[in-house]
Short mmCIF file of C-alpha atoms and ligand atoms in Angstrom, two decimals:
data_model
loop_
_atom_site.label_atom_id
_atom_site.label_comp_id
_atom_site.label_asym_id
_atom_site.label_seq_id
_atom_site.Cartn_x
_atom_site.Cartn_y
_atom_site.Cartn_z
CA MET A 30 -32.32 20.78 38.14
CA LYS A 31 -30.35 23.65 37.62
CA ASN A 32 -27.14 23.99 40.37
CA ILE A 33 -27.10 27.41 41.74
CA VAL A 34 -24.40 29.57 43.62
CA LEU A 35 -25.49 32.33 45.89
CA LEU A 36 -23.31 34.88 46.78
CA GLY A 37 -24.45 37.46 49.02
CA ALA A 38 -26.34 34.57 50.47
CA THR A 39 -26.89 35.69 54.03
CA GLY A 40 -27.95 39.39 52.72
CA SER A 41 -31.19 40.98 51.82
CA ILE A 42 -31.31 39.83 48.39
CA GLY A 43 -30.16 36.00 49.60
CA ASP A 44 -32.97 35.96 51.89
CA SER A 45 -35.32 36.43 48.87
CA CYS A 46 -33.40 34.41 46.76
CA LEU A 47 -33.47 31.78 49.16
CA ASN A 48 -37.56 32.20 49.41
CA VAL A 49 -37.79 31.61 45.37
CA ILE A 50 -35.42 28.55 45.38
CA ARG A 51 -37.69 27.26 48.69
CA GLN A 52 -40.84 27.43 46.52
CA ASN A 53 -39.46 25.80 43.56
CA LYS A 54 -37.08 23.28 44.99
CA GLU A 55 -37.80 20.91 41.77
CA HIS A 56 -36.16 23.20 39.60
CA PHE A 57 -32.98 24.45 41.60
CA HIS A 58 -30.32 23.13 44.10
CA LEU A 59 -28.60 25.36 45.82
CA PHE A 60 -24.88 24.02 45.17
CA GLY A 61 -22.86 26.91 46.74
CA ILE A 62 -23.20 30.29 48.86
CA GLY A 63 -21.20 32.84 49.50
CA LEU A 64 -21.03 35.20 52.19
CA GLY A 65 -19.07 37.79 53.89
CA GLY A 66 -18.78 36.23 57.65
CA ASN A 67 -22.28 35.85 59.00
CA LEU A 68 -21.44 32.18 60.26
CA ASP A 69 -24.39 31.59 62.32
CA LYS A 70 -27.07 32.73 59.36
CA ALA A 71 -24.76 30.45 57.17
CA GLN A 72 -25.23 27.52 58.90
CA GLN A 73 -29.13 27.84 59.20
CA ILE A 74 -29.24 28.20 55.23
CA ALA A 75 -26.59 25.34 55.12
CA LYS A 76 -28.89 23.15 57.72
CA GLU A 77 -31.79 23.71 55.59
CA PHE A 78 -30.50 23.57 51.78
CA SER A 79 -26.74 21.69 52.40
CA PRO A 80 -25.09 23.30 50.03
CA LYS A 81 -21.91 21.09 48.76
CA HIS A 82 -19.63 24.51 48.83
CA ILE A 83 -19.27 27.05 51.67
CA PHE A 84 -17.36 30.68 50.73
CA VAL A 85 -16.43 32.83 53.51
CA ALA A 86 -14.86 35.87 52.63
CA GLU A 87 -13.94 37.11 56.13
CA SER A 88 -9.95 35.83 56.64
CA HIS A 89 -10.46 35.58 60.72
CA ILE A 90 -12.97 32.86 60.72
CA ASP A 91 -14.15 31.52 64.16
CA LYS A 92 -12.29 27.95 63.72
CA SER A 93 -14.83 26.40 66.81
CA HIS A 94 -18.20 27.72 65.20
CA ASP A 95 -20.66 24.98 64.75
CA LEU A 96 -20.63 25.23 60.63
CA LEU A 97 -17.12 24.28 60.66
CA LYS A 98 -18.03 20.52 61.97
CA SER A 99 -19.99 20.05 58.79
CA TYR A 100 -17.90 22.12 56.37
CA PRO A 101 -14.52 21.77 57.51
CA ASN A 102 -13.04 22.64 54.12
CA ILE A 103 -14.83 25.99 53.99
CA LEU A 104 -13.58 28.01 50.98
CA ASN A 105 -11.51 30.94 51.84
CA THR A 106 -9.31 32.75 49.34
CA GLU A 107 -10.10 34.16 46.20
CA ASP A 108 -8.79 31.35 43.68
CA GLU A 109 -11.22 28.87 45.73
CA LEU A 110 -13.87 31.51 44.93
CA GLN A 111 -13.09 31.46 41.40
CA GLY A 112 -13.09 27.75 41.45
CA LEU A 113 -16.29 27.10 42.86
CA ILE A 114 -17.84 29.71 39.89
CA GLN A 115 -15.96 27.79 37.21
CA ASP A 116 -16.82 24.30 38.60
CA PRO A 117 -18.64 22.85 35.42
CA SER A 118 -21.71 21.49 37.68
CA VAL A 119 -22.73 25.20 38.08
CA ASP A 120 -25.62 26.58 36.11
CA ILE A 121 -26.20 29.59 37.69
CA ILE A 122 -24.41 32.45 39.55
CA ILE A 123 -26.52 35.33 41.71
CA SER A 124 -24.16 37.67 42.29
CA ALA A 125 -25.62 39.51 45.48
CA ILE A 126 -22.57 41.03 47.65
CA SER A 127 -23.15 44.02 48.58
CA GLY A 128 -20.80 47.00 46.70
CA PHE A 129 -17.48 46.90 44.79
CA ALA A 130 -16.59 43.75 47.01
CA GLY A 131 -18.87 42.02 44.49
CA LEU A 132 -16.67 42.44 41.47
CA LYS A 133 -14.33 40.03 41.65
CA ALA A 134 -17.49 37.49 41.54
CA SER A 135 -19.47 38.90 38.80
CA TYR A 136 -16.11 39.02 36.89
CA PHE A 137 -15.20 35.29 37.78
CA ALA A 138 -18.70 34.23 36.27
CA ILE A 139 -18.66 36.17 33.00
CA ASP A 140 -15.10 35.01 32.53
CA ALA A 141 -16.21 31.31 33.09
CA GLY A 142 -19.32 31.98 30.45
CA LYS A 143 -21.84 31.47 33.19
CA THR A 144 -25.50 32.77 33.56
CA ILE A 145 -25.06 35.57 35.95
CA LEU A 146 -28.12 36.91 37.58
CA ILE A 147 -27.00 40.43 38.65
CA ALA A 148 -28.15 42.39 41.77
CA ASN A 149 -24.65 43.81 42.51
CA LYS A 150 -25.17 46.88 40.43
CA GLU A 151 -21.77 48.32 41.68
CA SER A 152 -20.16 45.51 39.30
CA ILE A 153 -21.56 46.83 36.27
CA VAL A 154 -21.21 50.59 36.95
CA ALA A 155 -17.42 50.26 38.12
CA ALA A 156 -16.35 47.84 35.46
CA GLY A 157 -19.08 48.07 32.77
CA ASP A 158 -16.22 48.71 30.10
CA ILE A 159 -14.48 45.48 31.02
CA LEU A 160 -17.34 43.22 31.70
CA MET A 161 -19.63 44.06 29.08
CA PRO A 162 -17.58 43.05 26.50
CA LEU A 163 -16.46 40.06 28.28
CA ALA A 164 -20.01 38.73 28.34
CA LYS A 165 -20.07 39.01 24.64
CA THR A 166 -16.79 37.24 24.43
CA LYS A 167 -17.52 34.32 26.76
CA ASN A 168 -21.15 33.96 25.94
CA SER A 169 -22.01 34.63 29.35
CA GLU A 170 -25.66 35.63 29.61
CA ILE A 171 -26.32 38.66 31.91
CA ILE A 172 -29.94 38.46 33.46
CA PRO A 173 -30.56 41.83 36.03
CA VAL A 174 -32.27 41.33 39.03
CA ASP A 175 -32.38 45.23 40.47
CA SER A 176 -36.21 45.65 39.89
CA GLU A 177 -36.17 48.52 37.62
CA HIS A 178 -33.70 46.50 35.42
CA ASN A 179 -35.54 43.22 35.57
CA ALA A 180 -38.69 44.92 34.72
CA ILE A 181 -37.20 46.86 31.49
CA TYR A 182 -35.77 43.17 30.94
CA GLN A 183 -39.01 41.88 30.72
CA CYS A 184 -40.31 44.61 28.90
CA PHE A 185 -38.26 43.92 25.82
CA PRO A 186 -39.48 41.68 23.24
CA PRO A 187 -37.37 38.90 22.21
CA HIS A 188 -34.60 39.85 19.87
CA ILE A 189 -35.33 43.48 19.87
CA ASP A 190 -33.67 45.81 17.34
CA LEU A 191 -32.59 48.57 19.74
CA LYS A 192 -33.56 51.15 17.44
CA GLU A 193 -37.00 50.41 18.02
CA ILE A 194 -37.00 51.77 21.58
CA SER A 195 -37.53 55.46 21.90
CA LYS A 196 -37.55 56.19 25.78
CA ILE A 197 -37.02 53.82 28.83
CA MET A 198 -38.09 55.07 32.15
CA ILE A 199 -36.60 54.06 35.22
CA THR A 200 -39.08 54.65 38.33
CA ALA A 201 -37.93 55.56 41.65
CA SER A 202 -39.72 55.57 44.95
CA GLY A 203 -38.41 58.87 45.88
CA GLY A 204 -36.85 57.54 49.51
CA PRO A 205 -37.66 58.74 52.58
CA PHE A 206 -36.80 62.52 52.09
CA ARG A 207 -38.84 62.64 48.48
CA LYS A 208 -40.97 65.32 50.30
CA LYS A 209 -38.17 67.54 51.66
CA THR A 210 -36.25 70.56 50.17
CA PHE A 211 -32.51 70.23 49.43
CA LYS A 212 -31.83 72.33 52.29
CA GLU A 213 -34.05 70.49 54.97
CA LEU A 214 -31.76 67.47 54.22
CA SER A 215 -29.01 68.99 56.46
CA GLY A 216 -30.93 67.67 59.46
CA VAL A 217 -31.52 64.59 58.62
CA THR A 218 -30.34 61.39 60.55
CA LEU A 219 -28.79 58.16 59.83
CA GLN A 220 -32.00 56.71 61.57
CA ASP A 221 -34.13 58.82 59.42
CA ALA A 222 -32.27 57.91 56.18
CA LEU A 223 -32.57 54.38 56.87
CA LYS A 224 -36.42 54.55 57.04
CA HIS A 225 -37.07 53.34 53.38
CA PRO A 226 -40.85 53.92 52.41
CA THR A 227 -41.68 50.84 50.31
CA TRP A 228 -38.57 48.46 50.23
CA SER A 229 -36.80 46.46 52.65
CA MET A 230 -33.18 46.42 51.60
CA GLY A 231 -29.36 45.97 53.09
CA THR A 232 -28.08 49.17 54.79
CA LYS A 233 -25.65 50.17 51.73
CA ILE A 234 -28.60 50.22 49.06
CA THR A 235 -31.00 51.96 51.79
CA ILE A 236 -28.70 54.89 52.12
CA ASP A 237 -28.05 55.17 48.42
CA SER A 238 -31.90 55.33 48.21
CA ALA A 239 -32.19 58.19 50.79
CA THR A 240 -29.99 60.21 48.41
CA LEU A 241 -31.05 59.08 45.19
CA VAL A 242 -27.54 58.02 44.50
CA ASN A 243 -29.15 54.49 43.84
CA LYS A 244 -31.13 55.75 41.02
CA CYS A 245 -27.87 57.41 39.36
CA LEU A 246 -26.05 53.96 39.68
CA GLU A 247 -29.14 52.15 38.17
CA LEU A 248 -29.09 54.72 35.37
CA ILE A 249 -25.61 53.90 34.80
CA GLU A 250 -26.21 50.17 35.08
CA ALA A 251 -29.39 50.18 32.65
CA HIS A 252 -27.12 52.09 29.85
CA TYR A 253 -24.44 49.26 30.03
CA LEU A 254 -26.80 46.23 30.74
CA PHE A 255 -29.38 47.75 27.61
CA GLN A 256 -26.65 49.02 25.59
CA ILE A 257 -29.29 52.31 25.70
CA PRO A 258 -27.78 55.83 25.24
CA GLU A 259 -28.36 57.73 28.67
CA SER A 260 -30.16 60.89 26.64
CA LYS A 261 -33.20 57.61 26.01
CA ILE A 262 -33.24 57.14 29.77
CA GLU A 263 -35.38 59.25 32.04
CA ILE A 264 -35.82 59.30 35.77
CA VAL A 265 -39.20 59.66 37.14
CA VAL A 266 -40.56 59.77 40.77
CA HIS A 267 -43.47 57.17 41.51
CA PRO A 268 -43.79 57.08 44.97
CA GLN A 269 -46.13 53.66 45.11
CA SER A 270 -43.21 51.74 43.62
CA ILE A 271 -45.84 49.48 41.75
CA ILE A 272 -44.61 50.22 38.16
CA HIS A 273 -40.62 49.04 38.38
CA SER A 274 -39.76 50.56 35.06
CA MET A 275 -41.24 51.06 31.77
CA VAL A 276 -40.25 51.23 27.88
CA THR A 277 -41.65 53.20 24.93
CA PHE A 278 -41.35 51.81 21.57
CA ILE A 279 -41.20 54.03 18.24
CA ASP A 280 -44.48 53.08 17.52
CA GLY A 281 -45.79 55.27 20.67
CA SER A 282 -46.56 51.89 22.93
CA THR A 283 -45.21 51.93 26.34
CA ILE A 284 -45.13 48.74 28.32
CA ALA A 285 -44.50 48.79 31.94
CA GLN A 286 -44.09 46.28 34.40
CA MET A 287 -45.77 46.03 37.87
CA SER A 288 -46.04 44.36 40.98
CA ASN A 289 -45.79 44.84 44.47
CA PRO A 290 -42.46 45.89 45.93
CA ASN A 291 -41.20 42.91 46.89
CA MET A 292 -37.92 41.62 45.44
CA GLU A 293 -39.09 38.13 44.88
CA VAL A 294 -40.74 38.79 41.72
CA PRO A 295 -37.57 40.13 39.87
CA ILE A 296 -35.77 37.04 41.22
CA ALA A 297 -38.25 34.70 40.12
CA ASN A 298 -38.34 36.22 36.77
CA ALA A 299 -34.63 35.90 36.54
CA LEU A 300 -34.25 32.59 38.03
CA GLY A 301 -36.89 31.17 35.74
CA LEU A 302 -35.14 32.04 32.55
CA ASP A 303 -37.58 31.18 29.67
CA GLN A 304 -40.27 30.08 32.28
CA ARG A 305 -42.47 32.04 34.81
CA LEU A 306 -41.73 30.23 38.11
CA PRO A 307 -44.78 30.13 40.35
CA ILE A 308 -44.16 31.85 43.98
CA ASN A 309 -46.25 33.14 46.74
CA PHE A 310 -47.03 36.97 46.30
CA GLU A 311 -49.57 39.56 47.14
CA ALA A 312 -51.81 40.58 44.37
CA ILE A 313 -52.04 44.35 43.63
CA ASN A 314 -55.30 45.55 44.33
CA PHE A 315 -56.22 47.91 41.91
CA SER A 316 -59.24 49.31 42.91
CA GLY A 317 -58.49 52.24 44.60
CA LEU A 318 -54.90 52.52 43.24
CA ASN A 319 -53.39 55.71 42.65
CA LEU A 320 -50.57 55.81 40.80
CA SER A 321 -48.84 58.96 40.45
CA PHE A 322 -45.17 60.56 39.21
CA GLU A 323 -43.05 63.30 39.53
CA PRO A 324 -39.63 64.94 39.14
CA ILE A 325 -36.96 64.48 40.73
CA PRO A 326 -36.74 66.34 44.14
CA ASP A 327 -35.89 69.64 44.83
CA GLY A 328 -31.42 70.28 44.53
CA ARG A 329 -30.57 66.20 43.49
CA GLU A 330 -30.53 66.60 39.81
CA ILE A 331 -27.03 67.75 40.62
CA ILE A 332 -26.02 64.34 41.29
CA PHE A 333 -27.57 62.71 37.96
CA GLU A 334 -25.79 64.85 36.12
CA ILE A 335 -22.50 63.52 37.31
CA ALA A 336 -24.16 60.19 36.49
CA ARG A 337 -24.97 61.01 32.57
CA GLU A 338 -21.76 62.29 32.27
CA VAL A 339 -20.31 58.78 33.64
CA CYS A 340 -22.54 57.35 30.89
CA ASN A 341 -21.10 59.53 27.96
CA LYS A 342 -17.63 59.14 28.75
CA LYS A 343 -17.28 56.20 30.69
CA GLY A 344 -13.65 54.46 31.07
CA ASN A 345 -12.36 55.52 34.59
CA LEU A 346 -15.73 57.60 35.65
CA GLY A 347 -17.92 54.61 36.61
CA VAL A 348 -15.40 53.30 39.13
CA ILE A 349 -14.63 56.76 40.71
CA PHE A 350 -18.16 57.58 41.16
CA ASN A 351 -18.98 54.24 42.80
CA ALA A 352 -16.04 54.60 45.25
CA SER A 353 -16.18 58.21 46.35
CA ASN A 354 -19.86 57.21 47.11
CA GLU A 355 -19.14 53.92 48.99
CA LEU A 356 -16.60 56.29 51.10
CA ALA A 357 -18.91 58.82 51.55
CA VAL A 358 -21.72 56.38 52.79
CA ASP A 359 -19.32 54.72 54.97
CA ALA A 360 -18.56 57.69 56.48
CA PHE A 361 -22.29 58.92 57.25
CA ILE A 362 -23.01 55.52 58.41
CA THR A 363 -20.08 55.93 60.91
CA LYS A 364 -21.38 59.54 61.79
CA LYS A 365 -17.81 61.33 60.42
CA ILE A 366 -19.75 63.38 58.21
CA ASP A 367 -23.82 64.64 57.73
CA PHE A 368 -26.18 63.52 55.07
CA LEU A 369 -25.36 66.68 52.47
CA ALA A 370 -21.94 65.74 52.69
CA ILE A 371 -22.17 62.38 50.80
CA TYR A 372 -22.94 64.59 47.64
CA LYS A 373 -19.88 67.28 48.41
CA VAL A 374 -17.65 63.90 48.64
CA ILE A 375 -18.97 62.31 45.62
CA GLN A 376 -18.89 65.55 43.51
CA ARG A 377 -15.11 66.66 44.81
CA THR A 378 -13.92 63.25 43.88
CA PHE A 379 -15.13 63.10 40.88
CA ASP A 380 -13.78 66.37 39.90
CA HIS A 381 -10.56 65.63 40.80
CA PHE A 382 -10.12 62.87 38.01
CA SER A 383 -10.06 63.30 34.45
CA CYS A 384 -11.60 60.82 32.06
CA SER A 385 -9.19 57.66 31.15
CA LYS A 386 -10.01 54.72 29.43
CA VAL A 387 -9.81 51.39 31.04
CA SER A 388 -8.54 48.17 29.67
CA THR A 389 -8.19 45.65 32.37
CA LEU A 390 -9.81 44.53 35.68
CA GLU A 391 -6.71 45.80 37.28
CA ASP A 392 -7.16 49.37 35.90
CA ILE A 393 -10.45 49.20 37.64
CA PHE A 394 -8.59 48.05 41.20
CA GLU A 395 -6.24 51.05 40.48
CA TYR A 396 -8.92 53.55 39.90
CA ASP A 397 -10.73 52.35 42.63
CA LYS A 398 -7.65 52.89 45.17
CA GLN A 399 -7.31 55.88 44.07
CA ALA A 400 -10.63 57.29 44.24
CA ARG A 401 -10.89 55.92 47.62
CA ILE A 402 -7.96 58.01 48.68
CA GLN A 403 -8.83 61.20 47.40
CA ALA A 404 -12.48 60.66 48.82
CA GLU A 405 -11.02 59.89 52.25
CA LYS A 406 -9.35 63.04 51.78
CA VAL A 407 -12.10 65.14 51.20
CA ILE A 408 -14.07 63.19 54.26
CA LYS A 409 -11.06 64.65 56.51
CA SER A 410 -11.56 68.81 54.87
CA LEU A 411 -15.13 68.13 55.98
CA HIS A 412 -14.72 67.21 59.58
P1 NDP B 14 -27.03 43.00 52.35
O1 NDP B 14 -25.98 44.09 53.17
O2 NDP B 14 -28.43 42.98 52.71
O3 NDP B 14 -25.98 41.78 52.36
C1 NDP B 14 -24.75 41.72 51.65
C2 NDP B 14 -24.26 40.53 51.15
O4 NDP B 14 -22.75 40.55 50.45
C3 NDP B 14 -24.24 39.46 52.55
O5 NDP B 14 -24.66 38.29 52.24
C4 NDP B 14 -22.65 39.76 53.22
O6 NDP B 14 -22.37 39.06 54.03
C5 NDP B 14 -22.13 39.41 51.47
N1 NDP B 14 -20.47 40.10 51.85
C6 NDP B 14 -20.44 41.29 52.16
N2 NDP B 14 -18.99 41.50 51.99
C7 NDP B 14 -18.63 40.38 51.51
C8 NDP B 14 -17.43 40.13 51.00
N3 NDP B 14 -16.18 40.87 50.84
N4 NDP B 14 -17.30 39.04 50.32
C9 NDP B 14 -18.23 37.87 49.81
N5 NDP B 14 -19.66 38.49 50.88
C10 NDP B 14 -19.73 39.49 51.04
O7 NDP B 14 -27.32 43.85 50.83
P2 NDP B 14 -28.31 43.83 49.89
O8 NDP B 14 -28.75 41.87 49.89
O9 NDP B 14 -29.36 44.75 49.81
O10 NDP B 14 -27.22 44.06 48.32
C11 NDP B 14 -26.86 43.43 47.77
C12 NDP B 14 -26.70 43.71 46.32
O11 NDP B 14 -27.66 43.79 45.82
C13 NDP B 14 -25.83 45.30 46.10
O12 NDP B 14 -25.24 45.21 45.23
C14 NDP B 14 -27.40 46.18 46.32
O13 NDP B 14 -27.23 47.16 45.33
C15 NDP B 14 -28.14 45.11 45.40
N6 NDP B 14 -29.24 45.30 45.36
C16 NDP B 14 -30.13 45.03 46.62
C17 NDP B 14 -31.66 45.54 46.92
C18 NDP B 14 -32.57 45.00 47.93
O14 NDP B 14 -33.67 44.99 47.69
N7 NDP B 14 -31.65 44.51 48.88
C19 NDP B 14 -32.39 45.72 45.29
C20 NDP B 14 -31.78 46.06 43.88
C21 NDP B 14 -30.20 45.51 44.04
P3 NDP B 14 -22.03 38.88 55.71
O15 NDP B 14 -23.40 39.40 55.96
O16 NDP B 14 -22.29 37.55 56.08
O17 NDP B 14 -21.22 39.78 55.89
MG1 MG B 15 -33.49 48.84 42.21
#
């Protein structure tokens, strides 16, 4: 029986994780959950799974909420979150908080030498230079949950020599605006951007998928997780979202991982560690299945150039890229800027900074702060 701490339990990945755990109760015990402030949903989860600990990030929690009757000692501070993650009874941490807010949890898990299932790609993008060496020192295993990265992980034979890899191909659905020219993006609304053709996900990542910045974050994530140069990572649009990524080896073989688009598949793979866990899934219907591949849509290559620069230069560039995107997405959601301005905010913020080395987590937080201030200025200038 493995004890799990699920951070981001009330979100979309949280839902999928709970579904996998629900179907494999003999293997997993939900030891703790973490969330932002959705106490109603936390209460439902607590009723079903009886976790020992609940961490709520929001500082002003409703003290009269029914959840507090069963959990009067709800964890609320960063130290308490770290204590929960470090608890010797905990085997697996699932990092599924959305955005940069998830970084501290990922850091605590890696620093504690735990097995961490990483959905929160922003942690790796912003702090890959800190987290990856730390994982090595602390002997922490990082297992990818993001469907593309979990696919690559599944395609890699055990003890792979990276020299044997010729190319990694990350697939992208292309999002709701795949067929639009760059110019046509000027008229799109928030509602249009939230209509993802193949995946159902949280709001931030859905907008990232519409801009294709999600794929840029994934390129950087893959570069860090698999220690593969960006020149060996290709992005290909695959509208059906059946192949989640492919690896080509130097002998000419390509291995692809496939499933219908359902996050429970990569989560079950990651949670199973060396074992295949049974889950209910809709099998691919191969008869009449057409798989197609296309280049990145018109005009959006520019954002990938920035992501590739992040991979090549690293240091503070990942955190700046991530912060500028988070601010831009937030400004788009709150209707302060239009869709195309998201690209401008990222580009202009990114251009404002030069590349510097980062040595500590504090450096990451400092650059995050500076990038947010700069992005806010750009957003104001675009009003
Ligand atoms: P959601 O917006 O659906 O959920 C976010 C979760 O994070 C919620 O549980 C929320 O709690 C919690 N949360 C937000 N802020 C904080 C905070 N400061 N402290 C603690 N908890 C917090 O996001 P998703 O589930 O879609 O995405 C989660 C992560 O997984 C993201 O990094 C995303 O990029 C990644 N991912 C998601 C995929 C998907 O299919 N959804 C696919 C691949 C990766 P509350 O609701 O209580 O506020
Ligand atoms: Mg993905």
